[in-house]
Amino acid sequence: MDKLGKILIVDDEAMVTKTLSMLLGLEGFSNVVTFDNPIDALKHLKENEFDLIISDFIMPQMNGIDFLENAKKFQKEVSTILLTGYADKENAIRAINEIGIFKYIEKPWDNNNLIINIKNALTQTRLKKELDKKIKELEIANKKLEDYSKNLEETVQKRTLELIQANSKLNAIITNCADGIILFDQDLKITDLNTASINLFGQNKKDLISKNLFELVVSESKQFNSSELTSNSNIFLRNYSLINYKKDIKIPVEISIASVNDDKNNFYVAVIRDCTYQKETERLRDDFIATLTHDLRTPLLATISGLDFVLDESLGTVTEKQNNLFEAMKKSSQDMLGLVNTLLEVYRYEAGKTYLCKTKFDILKLIQECTDELKVLAQNSNIELKINKDCDEIFINADKNEIRRVIINLLGNAIKHSQNSTLVQINAIKKEKDFSLDVIDNGIGLSETDCAKLFNRFSQGTNQKRSSSTGLGLYLSRQIIEAHDGKIYVESELNKGSKFGFELKNTINDCKVIL
């Protein structure tokens, strides 16, 4: 389409249409169609769209006003110009008012004035079409908005109903949950709780609101501090008791704490589980194991003593084959006795019946004693034990025998699993009042999955092969270190070695022990 617009000229005088066509051509209007008969022009208008119609007023077949009125029926947005003589001025003015003619121009016309009016008329047509397009777009957008508003209202109603139903279900679950659910703030003050919690405490709800949760739920080992709360990690508490003042009893509980952020302020939710039955079951189990293992010690010690009499030939000469057999029997009995002793130690720690005998001693000297004790085992595997230290003495306050047990265990495991490795490093690290020990090997290593459960009871260290170990050594080591308020850890990567270690907080004592 011509950017200047498409123009239709209708005049019964061929000279006029030809003159106008040439004038418009000189002005750059290339898309001009002319007719000398208004009837033929109307037929053409039915099939073709124009931006401007220029018509003479006096024509034999139809006057210009009637022609333009009919033309408007086909194309409402088209602009029209009426060419009139001076005598027809009143009719032209009437046409402007009745059918909306853009302009009437008297003959003879001024070419410059004519061109200006033609351009203005084309501009009017363009603006009308753009306005009509925008109106249609607005109508479509308005229709879509109405549909969207209707759908939105239905969606909101549907979602509101779903939320009400979900909230009702959630309230029913919380209200009827067998575990206690408690909401509390950063100051540990209770803000809300469910029926199970109220029953556990044996008090009215209004009496519990605003009370400090950890004055009602306590631990004999330590007091819970609000500084332990974090916004991005969950807390699991064992060995806590809930005080029921109504029955004047303490109920053993386990507590899971999680942070909740509602964009206004942080609060926390605690799920409290009554462990009375579980604790009783564990007590019966552990008592059975303790009794069984304790009763096994006597016959095992008797067997080992008897084998010693045989091996030292106190009961007569022993052949080489007999000696080998009795040595194997003694070794098996000693291993069994070691397992029995370990089980008893684990039981004592879990039952809280082990009391640490803390003294001040040089931990570096103890590490050296442990490496000397395991030197033969390391040499048999062609492994060097190397101690890395920054000073000659580090005195700590701890149970020396228990710490020795942990160091021996970590070193023994490192030697055992240091396949294709010739070095095990022991790093003794002093940091202000804290002491840490790392045992580093370049052995088979552990996967992330194995590391996560390594310090659990009866864990044998790996899923990839069976082990002859009891799976209690590292578990007992964890119990010992945690009894010292320390932490034990492991860092490892499969086939790239491991780093086992422990850290003791506020344990270093700068005062030397003078013997």
Coordinates of C-alpha atoms in Angstrom, one line a residue:
M1 CA 0.0 0.0 0.0
D2 CA 1.3 3.5 -1.0
K3 CA 2.5 5.2 2.1
L4 CA 0.9 8.5 0.9
G5 CA -2.5 6.8 0.6
K6 CA -4.8 5.5 -2.1
I7 CA -7.0 8.2 -3.8
L8 CA -10.2 7.9 -5.8
I9 CA -11.2 10.8 -8.1
V10 CA -14.8 10.9 -9.6
D11 CA -15.8 13.6 -12.1
D12 CA -17.9 13.5 -15.2
E13 CA -15.4 15.7 -17.0
A14 CA -12.4 13.7 -18.2
M15 CA -10.3 16.9 -18.3
V16 CA -10.7 17.4 -14.6
T17 CA -9.8 13.8 -13.6
K18 CA -6.8 13.8 -15.9
T19 CA -5.6 17.2 -14.6
L20 CA -6.0 16.1 -10.9
S21 CA -4.3 12.8 -11.6
M22 CA -1.3 14.5 -13.2
L23 CA -1.1 17.1 -10.4
L24 CA -1.1 14.4 -7.7
G25 CA 1.4 12.4 -9.7
L26 CA 3.8 15.3 -9.6
E27 CA 3.3 15.6 -5.9
G28 CA 4.3 11.9 -5.4
F29 CA 0.9 10.3 -5.1
S30 CA 1.3 7.3 -7.3
N31 CA -1.8 5.3 -6.3
V32 CA -4.6 7.3 -7.9
V33 CA -7.7 5.8 -9.5
T34 CA -10.2 7.9 -11.6
F35 CA -13.8 7.5 -12.7
D36 CA -16.0 9.7 -14.9
N37 CA -19.2 7.9 -13.7
P38 CA -20.2 7.7 -10.0
I39 CA -22.2 4.5 -10.5
D40 CA -19.0 2.7 -11.7
A41 CA -17.1 4.2 -8.9
L42 CA -19.5 2.8 -6.3
K43 CA -19.1 -0.7 -7.8
H44 CA -15.3 -0.3 -7.5
L45 CA -15.6 0.9 -3.9
K46 CA -17.4 -2.4 -2.9
E47 CA -14.2 -4.4 -3.7
N48 CA -11.4 -1.9 -3.0
E49 CA -10.4 0.2 0.0
F50 CA -9.4 3.9 -0.4
D51 CA -8.0 6.5 2.0
L52 CA -9.5 9.6 0.2
I53 CA -12.4 10.2 -2.3
I54 CA -12.5 13.4 -4.3
S55 CA -15.8 13.9 -6.1
D56 CA -17.4 16.6 -8.2
F57 CA -20.8 18.0 -7.0
I58 CA -22.7 18.3 -10.3
M59 CA -22.7 15.0 -12.2
P60 CA -25.5 13.7 -14.5
Q61 CA -25.8 10.2 -13.2
M62 CA -25.7 11.2 -9.4
N63 CA -24.8 14.4 -7.6
G64 CA -21.7 14.4 -5.5
I65 CA -23.4 14.5 -2.1
D66 CA -25.5 11.4 -2.8
F67 CA -22.4 9.6 -4.2
L68 CA -20.3 10.4 -1.1
E69 CA -23.1 9.4 1.2
N70 CA -23.3 6.0 -0.6
A71 CA -19.5 5.7 -0.5
K72 CA -19.5 6.2 3.3
K73 CA -21.7 3.1 3.6
F74 CA -18.9 0.9 2.2
Q75 CA -16.0 2.7 3.8
K76 CA -16.8 4.6 7.0
E77 CA -13.2 5.8 7.8
V78 CA -12.5 7.2 4.3
S79 CA -12.1 11.0 4.1
T80 CA -14.0 12.9 1.4
I81 CA -13.5 16.1 -0.5
L82 CA -16.3 17.8 -2.6
L83 CA -15.4 19.9 -5.6
T84 CA -18.1 22.6 -6.1
G85 CA -18.8 25.7 -8.0
Y86 CA -19.5 29.0 -6.2
A87 CA -23.2 28.6 -6.6
D88 CA -23.2 25.2 -4.8
K89 CA -21.5 26.5 -1.6
E90 CA -24.7 26.1 0.5
N91 CA -25.2 22.5 -0.6
A92 CA -21.6 21.8 0.2
I93 CA -21.9 23.2 3.7
R94 CA -25.0 21.1 4.2
A95 CA -23.0 18.0 3.1
I96 CA -20.3 18.7 5.6
N97 CA -22.9 18.8 8.4
E98 CA -25.0 15.8 7.2
I99 CA -22.5 13.2 5.9
G100 CA -19.3 14.5 7.4
I101 CA -17.4 15.7 4.3
F102 CA -13.9 16.7 5.3
K103 CA -13.7 19.7 3.0
Y104 CA -15.3 21.4 0.1
I105 CA -13.2 23.2 -2.5
E106 CA -14.5 25.7 -4.9
K107 CA -13.7 25.7 -8.6
P108 CA -11.3 26.9 -9.8
W109 CA -9.1 25.8 -7.0
D110 CA -5.6 26.8 -6.0
N111 CA -3.2 23.8 -6.5
N112 CA -1.2 24.4 -3.4
N113 CA -4.3 24.7 -1.3
L114 CA -5.7 21.6 -2.9
I115 CA -2.6 19.6 -2.2
I116 CA -2.5 20.7 1.5
N117 CA -6.2 19.7 1.9
I118 CA -5.5 16.3 0.3
K119 CA -2.6 15.6 2.6
N120 CA -4.7 16.7 5.6
A121 CA -7.6 14.5 4.6
L122 CA -5.2 11.5 4.2
T123 CA -3.8 12.2 7.6
Q124 CA -7.3 12.2 9.0
T125 CA -8.0 8.8 7.4
R126 CA -4.8 7.4 8.8
L127 CA -5.6 8.6 12.3
K128 CA -9.2 7.3 12.0
K129 CA -7.9 3.9 11.0
E130 CA -5.3 3.9 13.8
L131 CA -8.0 5.0 16.3
D132 CA -10.4 2.3 15.1
K133 CA -7.6 -0.3 15.4
K134 CA -6.8 0.8 18.9
I135 CA -10.5 0.8 19.9
K136 CA -10.7 -2.8 18.6
E137 CA -7.6 -3.8 20.4
L138 CA -9.0 -2.1 23.6
E139 CA -12.3 -4.0 23.2
I140 CA -10.4 -7.3 22.8
A141 CA -8.2 -6.5 25.8
N142 CA -11.2 -5.5 27.8
K143 CA -13.0 -8.8 26.9
K144 CA -9.9 -10.7 27.9
L145 CA -9.7 -8.7 31.2
E146 CA -13.4 -9.5 31.9
D147 CA -12.8 -13.2 31.2
Y148 CA -9.6 -13.1 33.4
S149 CA -11.4 -11.2 36.2
K150 CA -14.2 -13.8 36.1
N151 CA -11.7 -16.7 36.1
L152 CA -9.6 -15.1 38.8
E153 CA -12.6 -14.7 41.0
E154 CA -13.5 -18.4 40.5
T155 CA -9.9 -19.4 41.1
V156 CA -9.6 -17.3 44.2
Q157 CA -12.8 -18.9 45.6
K158 CA -11.6 -22.4 44.7
R159 CA -8.2 -21.8 46.2
T160 CA -9.7 -20.2 49.3
L161 CA -11.9 -23.3 49.8
E162 CA -8.9 -25.5 49.3
L163 CA -6.9 -23.5 51.9
I164 CA -9.8 -23.7 54.4
Q165 CA -10.0 -27.4 53.9
A166 CA -6.2 -27.9 54.1
N167 CA -6.1 -25.6 57.2
S168 CA -8.9 -27.6 58.8
K169 CA -7.0 -30.9 58.1
L170 CA -3.8 -29.4 59.5
N171 CA -5.5 -28.2 62.6
A172 CA -7.0 -31.7 63.1
I173 CA -3.6 -33.3 62.6
I174 CA -1.9 -31.0 65.1
T175 CA -4.7 -31.2 67.6
N176 CA -4.9 -35.0 67.5
C177 CA -1.2 -35.7 67.0
A178 CA 0.2 -38.1 69.6
D179 CA 3.4 -36.1 69.9
G180 CA 3.5 -32.7 71.6
I181 CA 3.9 -29.8 69.2
I182 CA 5.0 -26.5 70.7
L183 CA 5.6 -23.1 69.1
F184 CA 8.1 -20.8 70.9
D185 CA 9.9 -17.5 70.2
Q186 CA 13.6 -16.6 70.2
D187 CA 13.4 -16.0 74.0
L188 CA 12.3 -19.6 74.4
K189 CA 8.8 -18.4 75.5
I190 CA 5.9 -20.7 74.6
T191 CA 3.4 -19.1 72.2
D192 CA 1.1 -22.0 71.4
L193 CA 0.9 -25.8 71.9
N194 CA -1.4 -28.7 71.0
T195 CA -3.5 -31.0 73.2
A196 CA -0.8 -33.7 73.5
S197 CA 1.7 -31.1 74.9
I198 CA -0.9 -29.9 77.5
N199 CA -1.5 -33.5 78.6
L200 CA 2.3 -34.1 78.9
F201 CA 2.8 -31.1 81.1
G202 CA -0.4 -31.7 83.1
Q203 CA -1.2 -28.0 83.2
N204 CA -3.8 -25.6 81.6
K205 CA -2.9 -24.0 78.3
K206 CA -3.2 -20.5 79.7
D207 CA -0.7 -21.4 82.5
L208 CA 1.8 -22.7 79.9
I209 CA 1.7 -19.7 77.5
S210 CA 4.7 -17.4 77.9
K211 CA 6.6 -19.8 80.1
N212 CA 10.2 -20.7 79.2
L213 CA 10.1 -24.0 77.4
F214 CA 13.5 -25.1 78.7
E215 CA 12.5 -24.5 82.3
L216 CA 9.8 -27.2 81.8
V217 CA 12.0 -29.5 79.6
V218 CA 15.4 -30.0 81.2
S219 CA 18.6 -32.0 80.8
E220 CA 20.8 -33.2 83.7
S221 CA 23.9 -32.8 81.6
K222 CA 23.5 -29.2 80.4
Q223 CA 21.1 -26.2 80.1
F224 CA 19.8 -25.4 76.6
N225 CA 20.8 -21.9 75.4
S226 CA 18.9 -19.8 72.9
S227 CA 22.2 -19.1 71.1
E228 CA 22.0 -22.7 69.8
L229 CA 19.0 -21.9 67.7
T230 CA 19.7 -21.2 64.1
S231 CA 17.4 -20.3 61.2
N232 CA 18.8 -22.8 58.7
S233 CA 19.3 -26.1 60.6
N234 CA 17.2 -28.5 62.7
I235 CA 18.2 -29.5 66.2
F236 CA 17.6 -32.9 67.7
L237 CA 17.9 -33.2 71.5
R238 CA 18.2 -36.5 73.4
N239 CA 18.4 -37.3 77.1
Y240 CA 15.9 -34.5 78.1
S241 CA 13.1 -34.8 80.6
L242 CA 9.7 -33.1 80.7
I243 CA 8.5 -32.1 84.1
N244 CA 4.9 -33.0 84.9
Y245 CA 4.0 -31.0 88.0
K246 CA 0.5 -32.5 88.3
K247 CA 1.9 -36.1 88.7
D248 CA 5.2 -34.8 90.1
I249 CA 7.2 -36.9 87.6
K250 CA 9.9 -36.5 84.9
I251 CA 9.0 -37.9 81.5
P252 CA 12.0 -38.9 79.3
V253 CA 11.5 -37.1 75.9
E254 CA 13.2 -36.5 72.6
I255 CA 12.9 -33.1 71.0
S256 CA 13.1 -32.0 67.3
I257 CA 13.4 -28.2 66.8
A258 CA 13.0 -26.4 63.5
S259 CA 12.9 -22.7 62.6
V260 CA 9.9 -21.2 60.9
N261 CA 10.0 -17.8 59.1
D262 CA 6.7 -16.0 58.4
D263 CA 8.3 -12.8 56.9
K264 CA 7.4 -10.9 60.0
N265 CA 9.4 -12.6 62.7
N266 CA 11.2 -15.9 63.4
F267 CA 9.7 -18.5 65.6
Y268 CA 10.4 -22.2 66.3
V269 CA 8.4 -25.4 66.4
A270 CA 9.4 -28.2 68.8
V271 CA 8.0 -31.7 68.4
I272 CA 8.3 -33.6 71.8
R273 CA 8.0 -37.3 71.9
D274 CA 7.4 -39.3 75.1
C275 CA 10.2 -41.9 75.3
T276 CA 9.1 -43.7 78.4
Y277 CA 8.4 -47.0 76.7
Q278 CA 11.4 -46.8 74.5
K279 CA 13.7 -46.0 77.4
E280 CA 12.3 -48.9 79.4
T281 CA 12.9 -51.3 76.4
E282 CA 16.4 -50.0 76.0
R283 CA 17.1 -50.4 79.7
L284 CA 15.9 -54.0 79.6
R285 CA 18.0 -54.7 76.5
D286 CA 21.1 -53.1 77.9
D287 CA 20.7 -54.8 81.3
F288 CA 20.4 -58.1 79.5
I289 CA 23.6 -57.4 77.4
A290 CA 25.4 -56.1 80.5
T291 CA 24.5 -59.2 82.5
L292 CA 25.3 -61.6 79.6
T293 CA 28.7 -60.0 78.9
H294 CA 29.6 -59.7 82.6
D295 CA 28.8 -63.4 83.1
L296 CA 31.0 -64.3 80.0
R297 CA 34.1 -62.6 81.5
T298 CA 34.6 -65.3 84.2
P299 CA 34.7 -68.3 81.8
L300 CA 36.8 -66.4 79.3
L301 CA 39.4 -65.4 81.9
A302 CA 39.4 -69.0 83.1
T303 CA 39.9 -70.3 79.6
I304 CA 42.8 -67.9 78.9
S305 CA 44.4 -68.7 82.2
G306 CA 44.1 -72.4 81.6
L307 CA 45.6 -72.0 78.1
D308 CA 48.5 -70.1 79.6
F309 CA 49.2 -73.1 81.9
V310 CA 49.2 -75.4 78.9
L311 CA 51.4 -73.1 76.7
D312 CA 54.0 -72.6 79.4
E313 CA 54.1 -76.5 79.7
S314 CA 53.1 -76.4 83.4
L315 CA 50.9 -79.4 82.7
G316 CA 53.4 -81.2 80.5
T317 CA 55.2 -81.1 77.2
V318 CA 53.3 -79.7 74.3
T319 CA 54.0 -80.5 70.6
E320 CA 54.4 -77.8 68.0
K321 CA 51.0 -78.6 66.4
Q322 CA 49.4 -78.5 69.8
N323 CA 51.1 -75.2 70.7
N324 CA 49.8 -73.6 67.4
L325 CA 46.3 -74.8 68.2
F326 CA 46.3 -73.6 71.8
E327 CA 47.8 -70.2 70.7
A328 CA 44.9 -69.8 68.2
M329 CA 42.4 -70.7 70.9
K330 CA 44.0 -68.2 73.3
K331 CA 43.9 -65.5 70.6
S332 CA 40.2 -66.2 69.9
S333 CA 39.4 -66.1 73.7
Q334 CA 41.3 -62.8 74.1
D335 CA 39.4 -61.3 71.2
M336 CA 36.1 -62.4 72.7
L337 CA 37.2 -60.9 76.0
G338 CA 38.0 -57.7 74.3
L339 CA 34.5 -57.6 72.7
V340 CA 32.9 -58.3 76.1
N341 CA 34.9 -55.5 77.7
T342 CA 34.0 -53.1 74.9
L343 CA 30.3 -54.0 75.2
L344 CA 30.4 -53.3 79.0
E345 CA 32.1 -50.0 78.4
V346 CA 29.5 -49.0 75.8
Y347 CA 26.7 -50.0 78.2
R348 CA 28.3 -47.9 81.1
Y349 CA 28.5 -44.8 78.9
E350 CA 25.0 -45.2 77.6
A351 CA 23.6 -45.8 81.1
G352 CA 25.5 -42.8 82.4
K353 CA 27.4 -45.0 84.9
T354 CA 30.9 -44.1 83.7
Y355 CA 32.6 -41.3 85.7
L356 CA 35.6 -39.6 84.1
C357 CA 38.8 -39.4 86.2
K358 CA 40.3 -36.2 84.9
T359 CA 44.0 -35.4 85.6
K360 CA 46.5 -33.0 84.0
F361 CA 48.9 -34.8 81.7
D362 CA 51.1 -34.2 78.7
I363 CA 49.0 -35.3 75.7
L364 CA 52.1 -35.3 73.4
K365 CA 53.8 -37.8 75.7
L366 CA 50.6 -40.0 75.6
I367 CA 50.5 -39.8 71.8
Q368 CA 54.1 -41.0 71.6
E369 CA 53.3 -43.9 74.0
C370 CA 50.4 -45.0 71.8
T371 CA 52.6 -44.9 68.6
D372 CA 55.3 -46.9 70.4
E373 CA 52.6 -49.4 71.4
L374 CA 51.5 -49.8 67.8
K375 CA 54.9 -49.6 66.1
V376 CA 55.3 -53.3 65.6
L377 CA 51.8 -53.5 64.0
A378 CA 52.7 -50.6 61.7
Q379 CA 56.1 -52.1 60.8
N380 CA 54.5 -55.4 59.8
S381 CA 52.4 -53.4 57.3
N382 CA 55.5 -51.3 56.2
I383 CA 53.8 -48.1 57.5
E384 CA 55.6 -45.2 59.2
L385 CA 53.9 -43.4 62.1
K386 CA 54.8 -39.7 62.0
I387 CA 53.9 -37.2 64.7
N388 CA 53.6 -33.5 63.7
K389 CA 53.6 -31.0 66.6
D390 CA 54.3 -27.3 67.1
C391 CA 55.7 -27.6 70.6
D392 CA 57.3 -30.1 73.0
E393 CA 54.6 -30.2 75.6
I394 CA 50.8 -29.7 75.7
F395 CA 49.1 -30.3 79.1
I396 CA 45.4 -31.0 79.1
N397 CA 42.8 -31.8 81.7
A398 CA 41.1 -35.1 80.7
D399 CA 40.7 -38.8 81.6
K400 CA 44.1 -40.1 80.4
N401 CA 43.1 -43.8 80.1
E402 CA 39.9 -43.0 78.1
I403 CA 41.8 -40.6 75.8
R404 CA 44.4 -43.3 75.3
R405 CA 41.7 -45.7 74.3
V406 CA 40.5 -43.2 71.6
I407 CA 44.0 -42.6 70.2
I408 CA 44.8 -46.3 70.0
N409 CA 41.5 -46.9 68.2
L410 CA 42.1 -44.2 65.6
L411 CA 45.7 -45.2 65.0
G412 CA 44.7 -48.9 64.8
N413 CA 42.0 -48.2 62.2
A414 CA 44.4 -46.0 60.2
I415 CA 47.0 -48.7 60.1
K416 CA 44.5 -51.4 59.3
H417 CA 43.0 -49.5 56.3
S418 CA 46.1 -47.9 54.9
Q419 CA 46.4 -50.2 51.9
N420 CA 49.1 -49.2 49.4
S421 CA 50.2 -46.5 51.8
T422 CA 53.4 -46.1 53.7
L423 CA 52.6 -43.2 56.0
V424 CA 50.1 -42.4 58.8
Q425 CA 50.4 -38.8 60.1
I426 CA 49.3 -37.7 63.6
N427 CA 48.8 -33.9 63.9
A428 CA 48.6 -32.5 67.4
I429 CA 47.1 -29.0 67.2
K430 CA 47.0 -26.4 70.0
K431 CA 44.7 -23.4 69.5
E432 CA 44.4 -21.2 72.6
K433 CA 42.6 -23.4 75.2
D434 CA 41.4 -26.0 72.6
F435 CA 43.3 -29.2 71.6
S436 CA 42.6 -31.3 68.5
L437 CA 44.2 -34.5 67.2
D438 CA 44.1 -35.6 63.5
V439 CA 45.1 -39.0 62.3
I440 CA 45.6 -38.9 58.5
D441 CA 46.1 -41.9 56.2
N442 CA 46.2 -42.4 52.4
G443 CA 44.3 -45.6 52.4
I444 CA 41.1 -46.9 50.9
G445 CA 39.0 -44.0 52.1
L446 CA 35.2 -43.9 52.7
S447 CA 32.2 -42.7 50.7
E448 CA 30.0 -39.8 51.9
T449 CA 27.3 -42.3 52.8
D450 CA 29.6 -44.4 55.0
C451 CA 31.0 -41.3 56.8
A452 CA 27.5 -40.3 57.8
K453 CA 26.9 -43.4 59.8
L454 CA 30.5 -44.3 60.8
F455 CA 30.2 -43.4 64.5
N456 CA 26.9 -45.3 65.0
R457 CA 26.8 -48.4 67.0
F458 CA 27.8 -51.6 65.2
S459 CA 28.9 -49.6 62.1
Q460 CA 31.8 -51.5 60.4
G461 CA 32.9 -48.5 58.3
T462 CA 31.9 -49.5 54.8
N463 CA 29.2 -51.0 52.7
Q464 CA 31.6 -52.3 50.2
K465 CA 33.0 -55.3 52.1
R466 CA 32.4 -57.3 55.2
S467 CA 34.6 -56.5 58.2
S468 CA 35.6 -58.7 61.1
S469 CA 35.4 -55.8 63.5
T470 CA 32.5 -55.4 66.0
G471 CA 31.6 -51.9 64.9
L472 CA 31.8 -50.6 68.5
G473 CA 35.3 -49.1 68.5
L474 CA 34.4 -45.7 66.9
Y475 CA 31.1 -45.7 68.6
L476 CA 32.8 -46.0 72.0
S477 CA 35.4 -43.4 71.0
R478 CA 32.5 -41.0 70.2
Q479 CA 31.0 -41.7 73.6
I480 CA 34.3 -41.0 75.3
I481 CA 34.9 -37.7 73.4
E482 CA 31.4 -36.5 73.9
A483 CA 31.6 -37.3 77.6
H484 CA 34.6 -34.8 77.6
D485 CA 32.2 -32.2 75.9
G486 CA 34.2 -32.6 72.7
K487 CA 33.4 -33.7 69.2
I488 CA 34.8 -36.5 67.0
Y489 CA 34.8 -36.2 63.2
V490 CA 35.9 -37.8 60.0
E491 CA 36.8 -36.4 56.5
S492 CA 37.3 -38.9 53.8
E493 CA 37.1 -39.5 50.0
L494 CA 36.8 -42.9 48.5
N495 CA 40.2 -44.3 47.4
K496 CA 42.0 -41.1 48.6
G497 CA 42.4 -41.6 52.3
S498 CA 40.8 -40.4 55.5
K499 CA 41.3 -38.0 58.3
F500 CA 39.9 -39.0 61.7
G501 CA 40.1 -36.7 64.6
F502 CA 38.7 -35.2 67.8
E503 CA 38.6 -31.8 69.4
L504 CA 38.5 -31.0 73.1
K505 CA 37.3 -27.5 74.1
N506 CA 38.8 -25.5 77.0
T507 CA 41.0 -28.5 78.0
I508 CA 44.5 -27.1 77.8
N509 CA 46.1 -26.4 81.1
D510 CA 49.4 -24.5 80.9
C511 CA 50.5 -25.6 84.4
K512 CA 52.9 -28.5 84.2
V513 CA 52.5 -31.5 86.4
I514 CA 55.5 -32.0 88.6
L515 CA 56.1 -35.6 89.6

